[in-house]
PDB file of C-alpha atoms in Angstrom:
ATOM      1  CA  MET A   1     -79.165  34.484  88.903  1.00  0.00           C
ATOM      2  CA  LYS A   2     -81.043  32.356  86.391  1.00  0.00           C
ATOM      3  CA  THR A   3     -81.464  32.046  82.657  1.00  0.00           C
ATOM      4  CA  ALA A   4     -84.884  32.065  80.987  1.00  0.00           C
ATOM      5  CA  LEU A   5     -85.797  30.685  77.573  1.00  0.00           C
ATOM      6  CA  LEU A   6     -88.832  32.348  75.984  1.00  0.00           C
ATOM      7  CA  LEU A   7     -90.866  30.927  73.108  1.00  0.00           C
ATOM      8  CA  GLY A   8     -93.392  33.136  71.341  1.00  0.00           C
ATOM      9  CA  ALA A   9     -91.951  36.579  72.105  1.00  0.00           C
ATOM     10  CA  SER A  10     -93.459  38.063  68.936  1.00  0.00           C
ATOM     11  CA  GLY A  11     -97.020  37.572  70.193  1.00  0.00           C
ATOM     12  CA  LEU A  12     -99.104  39.717  72.533  1.00  0.00           C
ATOM     13  CA  THR A  13     -98.424  37.973  75.839  1.00  0.00           C
ATOM     14  CA  GLY A  14     -94.936  36.827  74.857  1.00  0.00           C
ATOM     15  CA  GLY A  15     -93.896  40.374  73.983  1.00  0.00           C
ATOM     16  CA  LEU A  16     -95.094  41.719  77.324  1.00  0.00           C
ATOM     17  CA  LEU A  17     -93.452  38.823  79.133  1.00  0.00           C
ATOM     18  CA  LEU A  18     -90.153  39.574  77.406  1.00  0.00           C
ATOM     19  CA  GLN A  19     -90.294  43.175  78.631  1.00  0.00           C
ATOM     20  CA  GLN A  20     -90.865  42.022  82.194  1.00  0.00           C
ATOM     21  CA  LEU A  21     -88.132  39.371  82.071  1.00  0.00           C
ATOM     22  CA  LEU A  22     -85.585  41.888  80.822  1.00  0.00           C
ATOM     23  CA  GLN A  23     -86.478  44.271  83.655  1.00  0.00           C
ATOM     24  CA  ASP A  24     -86.375  41.599  86.360  1.00  0.00           C
ATOM     25  CA  ASP A  25     -83.067  41.133  88.187  1.00  0.00           C
ATOM     26  CA  TYR A  26     -84.021  37.527  88.953  1.00  0.00           C
ATOM     27  CA  TYR A  27     -82.796  36.586  85.469  1.00  0.00           C
ATOM     28  CA  LYS A  28     -79.254  37.324  84.322  1.00  0.00           C
ATOM     29  CA  LYS A  29     -79.991  36.216  80.743  1.00  0.00           C
ATOM     30  CA  VAL A  30     -83.102  35.877  78.586  1.00  0.00           C
ATOM     31  CA  ILE A  31     -82.837  33.666  75.511  1.00  0.00           C
ATOM     32  CA  VAL A  32     -85.499  34.058  72.840  1.00  0.00           C
ATOM     33  CA  TYR A  33     -86.243  31.584  70.058  1.00  0.00           C
ATOM     34  CA  THR A  34     -87.725  33.390  67.066  1.00  0.00           C
ATOM     35  CA  ARG A  35     -88.129  32.985  63.315  1.00  0.00           C
ATOM     36  CA  LYS A  36     -86.988  36.543  62.600  1.00  0.00           C
ATOM     37  CA  SER A  37     -85.314  39.278  64.597  1.00  0.00           C
ATOM     38  CA  LEU A  38     -87.424  41.187  67.101  1.00  0.00           C
ATOM     39  CA  ASN A  39     -85.115  44.197  66.645  1.00  0.00           C
ATOM     40  CA  ILE A  40     -84.732  44.624  70.396  1.00  0.00           C
ATOM     41  CA  GLN A  41     -81.404  45.527  71.946  1.00  0.00           C
ATOM     42  CA  HIS A  42     -80.726  44.668  75.588  1.00  0.00           C
ATOM     43  CA  GLN A  43     -77.637  43.484  77.418  1.00  0.00           C
ATOM     44  CA  LYS A  44     -79.522  40.515  78.911  1.00  0.00           C
ATOM     45  CA  LEU A  45     -81.157  39.417  75.667  1.00  0.00           C
ATOM     46  CA  GLN A  46     -79.792  36.606  73.515  1.00  0.00           C
ATOM     47  CA  GLU A  47     -81.869  36.283  70.367  1.00  0.00           C
ATOM     48  CA  MET A  48     -81.632  33.012  68.468  1.00  0.00           C
ATOM     49  CA  ILE A  49     -83.102  32.790  64.957  1.00  0.00           C
ATOM     50  CA  ILE A  50     -84.234  29.191  64.586  1.00  0.00           C
ATOM     51  CA  ASP A  51     -86.280  26.880  62.400  1.00  0.00           C
ATOM     52  CA  PHE A  52     -88.836  25.316  64.720  1.00  0.00           C
ATOM     53  CA  ASP A  53     -89.248  22.417  62.295  1.00  0.00           C
ATOM     54  CA  THR A  54     -85.626  21.313  62.448  1.00  0.00           C
ATOM     55  CA  ILE A  55     -84.331  22.376  65.863  1.00  0.00           C
ATOM     56  CA  ASP A  56     -82.631  19.456  67.600  1.00  0.00           C
ATOM     57  CA  THR A  57     -80.431  21.068  70.246  1.00  0.00           C
ATOM     58  CA  ALA A  58     -81.077  22.698  73.603  1.00  0.00           C
ATOM     59  CA  VAL A  59     -79.656  25.707  75.437  1.00  0.00           C
ATOM     60  CA  GLU A  60     -78.627  26.146  79.061  1.00  0.00           C
ATOM     61  CA  ALA A  61     -81.725  27.586  80.698  1.00  0.00           C
ATOM     62  CA  ASN A  62     -83.365  27.099  84.084  1.00  0.00           C
ATOM     63  CA  ASP A  63     -86.905  28.196  83.259  1.00  0.00           C
ATOM     64  CA  ILE A  64     -88.787  27.794  79.984  1.00  0.00           C
ATOM     65  CA  PHE A  65     -91.646  30.193  79.227  1.00  0.00           C
ATOM     66  CA  CYS A  66     -93.893  29.052  76.360  1.00  0.00           C
ATOM     67  CA  CYS A  67     -96.247  31.592  74.790  1.00  0.00           C
ATOM     68  CA  LEU A  68     -96.390  29.892  71.392  1.00  0.00           C
ATOM     69  CA  GLY A  69     -99.825  29.904  69.872  1.00  0.00           C
ATOM     70  CA  THR A  70    -101.841  30.755  66.795  1.00  0.00           C
ATOM     71  CA  THR A  71    -105.368  30.335  65.452  1.00  0.00           C
ATOM     72  CA  ILE A  72    -106.592  27.809  62.921  1.00  0.00           C
ATOM     73  CA  LYS A  73    -107.547  30.706  60.637  1.00  0.00           C
ATOM     74  CA  LYS A  74    -104.103  32.302  60.819  1.00  0.00           C
ATOM     75  CA  ALA A  75    -102.277  28.958  60.521  1.00  0.00           C
ATOM     76  CA  GLY A  76    -104.328  28.022  57.473  1.00  0.00           C
ATOM     77  CA  SER A  77    -105.284  24.498  58.500  1.00  0.00           C
ATOM     78  CA  LYS A  78    -105.774  22.253  61.521  1.00  0.00           C
ATOM     79  CA  THR A  79    -102.497  20.504  60.715  1.00  0.00           C
ATOM     80  CA  ALA A  80    -100.558  23.761  60.649  1.00  0.00           C
ATOM     81  CA  PHE A  81    -102.247  24.914  63.858  1.00  0.00           C
ATOM     82  CA  GLU A  82    -101.331  21.692  65.657  1.00  0.00           C
ATOM     83  CA  LYS A  83     -97.714  22.074  64.560  1.00  0.00           C
ATOM     84  CA  VAL A  84     -97.437  25.476  66.260  1.00  0.00           C
ATOM     85  CA  ASP A  85     -99.542  24.775  69.339  1.00  0.00           C
ATOM     86  CA  PHE A  86     -98.484  21.177  70.018  1.00  0.00           C
ATOM     87  CA  ASP A  87     -95.476  19.939  68.045  1.00  0.00           C
ATOM     88  CA  TYR A  88     -93.151  22.907  68.605  1.00  0.00           C
ATOM     89  CA  PRO A  89     -93.762  23.379  72.358  1.00  0.00           C
ATOM     90  CA  LEU A  90     -93.482  19.671  73.087  1.00  0.00           C
ATOM     91  CA  LYS A  91     -90.338  19.193  71.002  1.00  0.00           C
ATOM     92  CA  ILE A  92     -88.527  22.049  72.742  1.00  0.00           C
ATOM     93  CA  ALA A  93     -89.792  20.902  76.137  1.00  0.00           C
ATOM     94  CA  GLN A  94     -88.321  17.450  75.509  1.00  0.00           C
ATOM     95  CA  LEU A  95     -84.972  18.903  74.408  1.00  0.00           C
ATOM     96  CA  GLN A  96     -84.776  21.211  77.399  1.00  0.00           C
ATOM     97  CA  LYS A  97     -85.835  18.565  79.924  1.00  0.00           C
ATOM     98  CA  ASN A  98     -83.040  16.319  78.675  1.00  0.00           C
ATOM     99  CA  ALA A  99     -80.641  19.260  78.979  1.00  0.00           C
ATOM    100  CA  GLY A 100     -81.546  19.823  82.626  1.00  0.00           C
ATOM    101  CA  SER A 101     -84.092  22.667  82.559  1.00  0.00           C
ATOM    102  CA  GLU A 102     -86.077  22.724  85.785  1.00  0.00           C
ATOM    103  CA  LYS A 103     -89.317  24.599  85.162  1.00  0.00           C
ATOM    104  CA  PHE A 104     -91.731  24.823  82.258  1.00  0.00           C
ATOM    105  CA  LEU A 105     -94.456  27.460  82.164  1.00  0.00           C
ATOM    106  CA  VAL A 106     -96.996  27.351  79.343  1.00  0.00           C
ATOM    107  CA  ILE A 107    -100.174  29.139  78.251  1.00  0.00           C
ATOM    108  CA  THR A 108    -102.911  26.812  76.990  1.00  0.00           C
ATOM    109  CA  ALA A 109    -106.598  27.784  77.204  1.00  0.00           C
ATOM    110  CA  MET A 110    -109.692  27.541  79.328  1.00  0.00           C
ATOM    111  CA  GLY A 111    -111.427  24.249  78.587  1.00  0.00           C
ATOM    112  CA  ALA A 112    -108.252  22.478  77.474  1.00  0.00           C
ATOM    113  CA  SER A 113    -108.794  18.721  77.501  1.00  0.00           C
ATOM    114  CA  ALA A 114    -107.275  15.883  75.529  1.00  0.00           C
ATOM    115  CA  ASN A 115    -110.775  14.377  75.399  1.00  0.00           C
ATOM    116  CA  SER A 116    -112.524  17.502  74.123  1.00  0.00           C
ATOM    117  CA  SER A 117    -114.687  17.286  71.010  1.00  0.00           C
ATOM    118  CA  ILE A 118    -113.496  20.801  70.113  1.00  0.00           C
ATOM    119  CA  PHE A 119    -110.283  20.534  68.092  1.00  0.00           C
ATOM    120  CA  TYR A 120    -108.670  23.664  69.570  1.00  0.00           C
ATOM    121  CA  SER A 121    -109.297  22.538  73.154  1.00  0.00           C
ATOM    122  CA  MET A 122    -108.214  18.986  72.352  1.00  0.00           C
ATOM    123  CA  VAL A 123    -104.829  20.121  71.008  1.00  0.00           C
ATOM    124  CA  LYS A 124    -104.234  22.300  74.063  1.00  0.00           C
ATOM    125  CA  GLY A 125    -105.222  19.469  76.380  1.00  0.00           C
ATOM    126  CA  LYS A 126    -103.028  16.992  74.549  1.00  0.00           C
ATOM    127  CA  LEU A 127    -100.057  19.313  75.023  1.00  0.00           C
ATOM    128  CA  GLU A 128    -100.774  19.603  78.747  1.00  0.00           C
ATOM    129  CA  LYS A 129    -100.887  15.830  79.085  1.00  0.00           C
ATOM    130  CA  GLN A 130     -97.606  15.264  77.269  1.00  0.00           C
ATOM    131  CA  LEU A 131     -95.849  17.988  79.253  1.00  0.00           C
ATOM    132  CA  GLN A 132     -96.978  16.385  82.496  1.00  0.00           C
ATOM    133  CA  LEU A 133     -95.418  13.099  81.375  1.00  0.00           C
ATOM    134  CA  LEU A 134     -92.028  14.801  80.981  1.00  0.00           C
ATOM    135  CA  GLN A 135     -91.933  15.382  84.750  1.00  0.00           C
ATOM    136  CA  PHE A 136     -90.235  18.751  84.990  1.00  0.00           C
ATOM    137  CA  SER A 137     -89.355  19.730  88.563  1.00  0.00           C
ATOM    138  CA  SER A 138     -92.131  22.311  88.233  1.00  0.00           C
ATOM    139  CA  LEU A 139     -94.817  22.645  85.573  1.00  0.00           C
ATOM    140  CA  TYR A 140     -97.181  25.611  85.495  1.00  0.00           C
ATOM    141  CA  ILE A 141    -100.087  25.534  83.058  1.00  0.00           C
ATOM    142  CA  PHE A 142    -101.988  28.787  82.560  1.00  0.00           C
ATOM    143  CA  ARG A 143    -105.544  28.453  81.258  1.00  0.00           C
ATOM    144  CA  PRO A 144    -106.831  31.969  80.614  1.00  0.00           C
ATOM    145  CA  SER A 145    -110.252  32.774  79.266  1.00  0.00           C
ATOM    146  CA  LEU A 146    -110.361  35.681  76.793  1.00  0.00           C
ATOM    147  CA  ILE A 147    -106.991  37.497  76.708  1.00  0.00           C
ATOM    148  CA  ILE A 148    -107.206  41.290  76.533  1.00  0.00           C
ATOM    149  CA  GLY A 149    -104.482  43.439  74.994  1.00  0.00           C
ATOM    150  CA  ASN A 150    -103.386  45.404  71.951  1.00  0.00           C
ATOM    151  CA  ARG A 151    -102.702  42.817  69.278  1.00  0.00           C
ATOM    152  CA  LYS A 152    -100.861  43.602  66.063  1.00  0.00           C
ATOM    153  CA  GLU A 153    -103.554  41.859  64.061  1.00  0.00           C
ATOM    154  CA  LYS A 154    -107.239  42.644  64.446  1.00  0.00           C
ATOM    155  CA  ARG A 155    -109.552  39.811  65.435  1.00  0.00           C
ATOM    156  CA  ILE A 156    -113.182  40.821  64.978  1.00  0.00           C
ATOM    157  CA  GLY A 157    -114.492  38.038  67.201  1.00  0.00           C
ATOM    158  CA  GLU A 158    -112.230  39.084  70.051  1.00  0.00           C
ATOM    159  CA  ARG A 159    -113.272  42.736  69.715  1.00  0.00           C
ATOM    160  CA  ILE A 160    -116.910  41.717  70.123  1.00  0.00           C
ATOM    161  CA  ALA A 161    -116.044  39.403  73.021  1.00  0.00           C
ATOM    162  CA  LEU A 162    -114.114  42.215  74.712  1.00  0.00           C
ATOM    163  CA  ILE A 163    -117.142  44.510  74.616  1.00  0.00           C
ATOM    164  CA  LEU A 164    -119.331  41.757  76.047  1.00  0.00           C
ATOM    165  CA  SER A 165    -116.773  40.869  78.729  1.00  0.00           C
ATOM    166  CA  THR A 166    -116.887  44.374  80.216  1.00  0.00           C
ATOM    167  CA  ILE A 167    -120.571  43.768  80.866  1.00  0.00           C
ATOM    168  CA  ILE A 168    -120.372  40.128  81.904  1.00  0.00           C
ATOM    169  CA  ASN A 169    -117.166  40.095  84.003  1.00  0.00           C
ATOM    170  CA  PRO A 170    -118.727  41.708  87.102  1.00  0.00           C
ATOM    171  CA  LEU A 171    -121.431  39.041  87.075  1.00  0.00           C
ATOM    172  CA  LEU A 172    -118.993  36.138  87.074  1.00  0.00           C
ATOM    173  CA  MET A 173    -118.470  35.198  90.699  1.00  0.00           C
ATOM    174  CA  GLY A 174    -117.709  32.039  92.641  1.00  0.00           C
ATOM    175  CA  SER A 175    -117.245  29.016  90.383  1.00  0.00           C
ATOM    176  CA  LEU A 176    -117.897  31.213  87.336  1.00  0.00           C
ATOM    177  CA  ALA A 177    -114.901  33.493  88.038  1.00  0.00           C
ATOM    178  CA  LYS A 178    -112.653  31.296  85.910  1.00  0.00           C
ATOM    179  CA  TYR A 179    -114.530  32.542  82.833  1.00  0.00           C
ATOM    180  CA  LYS A 180    -113.507  36.183  83.349  1.00  0.00           C
ATOM    181  CA  SER A 181    -111.338  37.804  80.689  1.00  0.00           C
ATOM    182  CA  VAL A 182    -107.777  38.643  81.754  1.00  0.00           C
ATOM    183  CA  THR A 183    -105.117  41.021  80.482  1.00  0.00           C
ATOM    184  CA  ALA A 184    -101.998  39.760  78.775  1.00  0.00           C
ATOM    185  CA  VAL A 185     -99.966  41.854  81.233  1.00  0.00           C
ATOM    186  CA  ALA A 186    -101.479  39.928  84.145  1.00  0.00           C
ATOM    187  CA  ILE A 187    -100.625  36.597  82.523  1.00  0.00           C
ATOM    188  CA  ALA A 188     -97.015  37.692  82.092  1.00  0.00           C
ATOM    189  CA  LYS A 189     -96.816  38.792  85.730  1.00  0.00           C
ATOM    190  CA  ALA A 190     -98.395  35.541  86.922  1.00  0.00           C
ATOM    191  CA  MET A 191     -95.900  33.481  84.923  1.00  0.00           C
ATOM    192  CA  ILE A 192     -92.872  35.256  86.388  1.00  0.00           C
ATOM    193  CA  PHE A 193     -94.322  35.058  89.900  1.00  0.00           C
ATOM    194  CA  SER A 194     -94.833  31.302  89.513  1.00  0.00           C
ATOM    195  CA  ALA A 195     -91.323  30.791  88.142  1.00  0.00           C
ATOM    196  CA  LYS A 196     -89.901  32.323  91.302  1.00  0.00           C
ATOM    197  CA  GLN A 197     -91.575  29.777  93.552  1.00  0.00           C
ATOM    198  CA  ASN A 198     -88.702  27.559  94.638  1.00  0.00           C
ATOM    199  CA  LYS A 199     -90.584  24.350  95.219  1.00  0.00           C
ATOM    200  CA  PRO A 200     -91.432  21.366  93.008  1.00  0.00           C
ATOM    201  CA  GLU A 201     -95.052  21.555  91.927  1.00  0.00           C
ATOM    202  CA  ASN A 202     -97.467  20.921  89.111  1.00  0.00           C
ATOM    203  CA  GLN A 203    -100.186  23.563  88.886  1.00  0.00           C
ATOM    204  CA  ILE A 204    -103.015  24.555  86.590  1.00  0.00           C
ATOM    205  CA  ILE A 205    -103.781  28.258  86.984  1.00  0.00           C
ATOM    206  CA  LEU A 206    -107.147  29.614  85.838  1.00  0.00           C
ATOM    207  CA  SER A 207    -108.338  33.121  84.966  1.00  0.00           C
ATOM    208  CA  ASP A 208    -109.584  33.959  88.470  1.00  0.00           C
ATOM    209  CA  GLU A 209    -106.079  33.324  89.840  1.00  0.00           C
ATOM    210  CA  ILE A 210    -104.443  35.254  86.985  1.00  0.00           C
ATOM    211  CA  LYS A 211    -106.715  38.275  87.599  1.00  0.00           C
ATOM    212  CA  LYS A 212    -105.055  38.793  90.985  1.00  0.00           C
ATOM    213  CA  PHE A 213    -102.059  40.160  89.057  1.00  0.00           C
ATOM    214  CA  GLU A 214    -104.039  42.907  87.303  1.00  0.00           C
TER     215      GLU A 214
END
């Protein structure tokens, strides 16, 4: 019976992942770091209201699930975006690794690369690189393409991309399958499935692998 720590439970994928973690008997406790209460009551849930800027302690948790993420538009600047998508995940990863956590599972993005000329992809890639240096027993990096689901906020660009993806997805085969859109539910399922693999490994999981959980 293990304990999970979830970051980003207020977002689309994080919220769905929380639901699945609470329903799964594999975890006896689910700890959530959040800025404000999620207003969810469950006997397995331990909600911790924290300041991501000042946190300097860890919790006892076997597996860390990181769904933290924003957009440059929503964050307001590149600096603010990098704080949420790089600084916070890495800081908590470091604290938890030192505290003995075994597995770290994180959502980045298709095209993530520390050498990318695209700022968004560069930040995601930089996070991947730093997490790999921490040497968790197991590290799972999920690089989805477009994520489909009912978001609280409306993103016009994603709505257009969703319409296009329904046309394009069937055409993406072979090496192009990694560009297929995936549902947030499938990502959540894939993350829990990976966490249950009891062997040390470092994996990057692309959209075509995630789609198997739809």
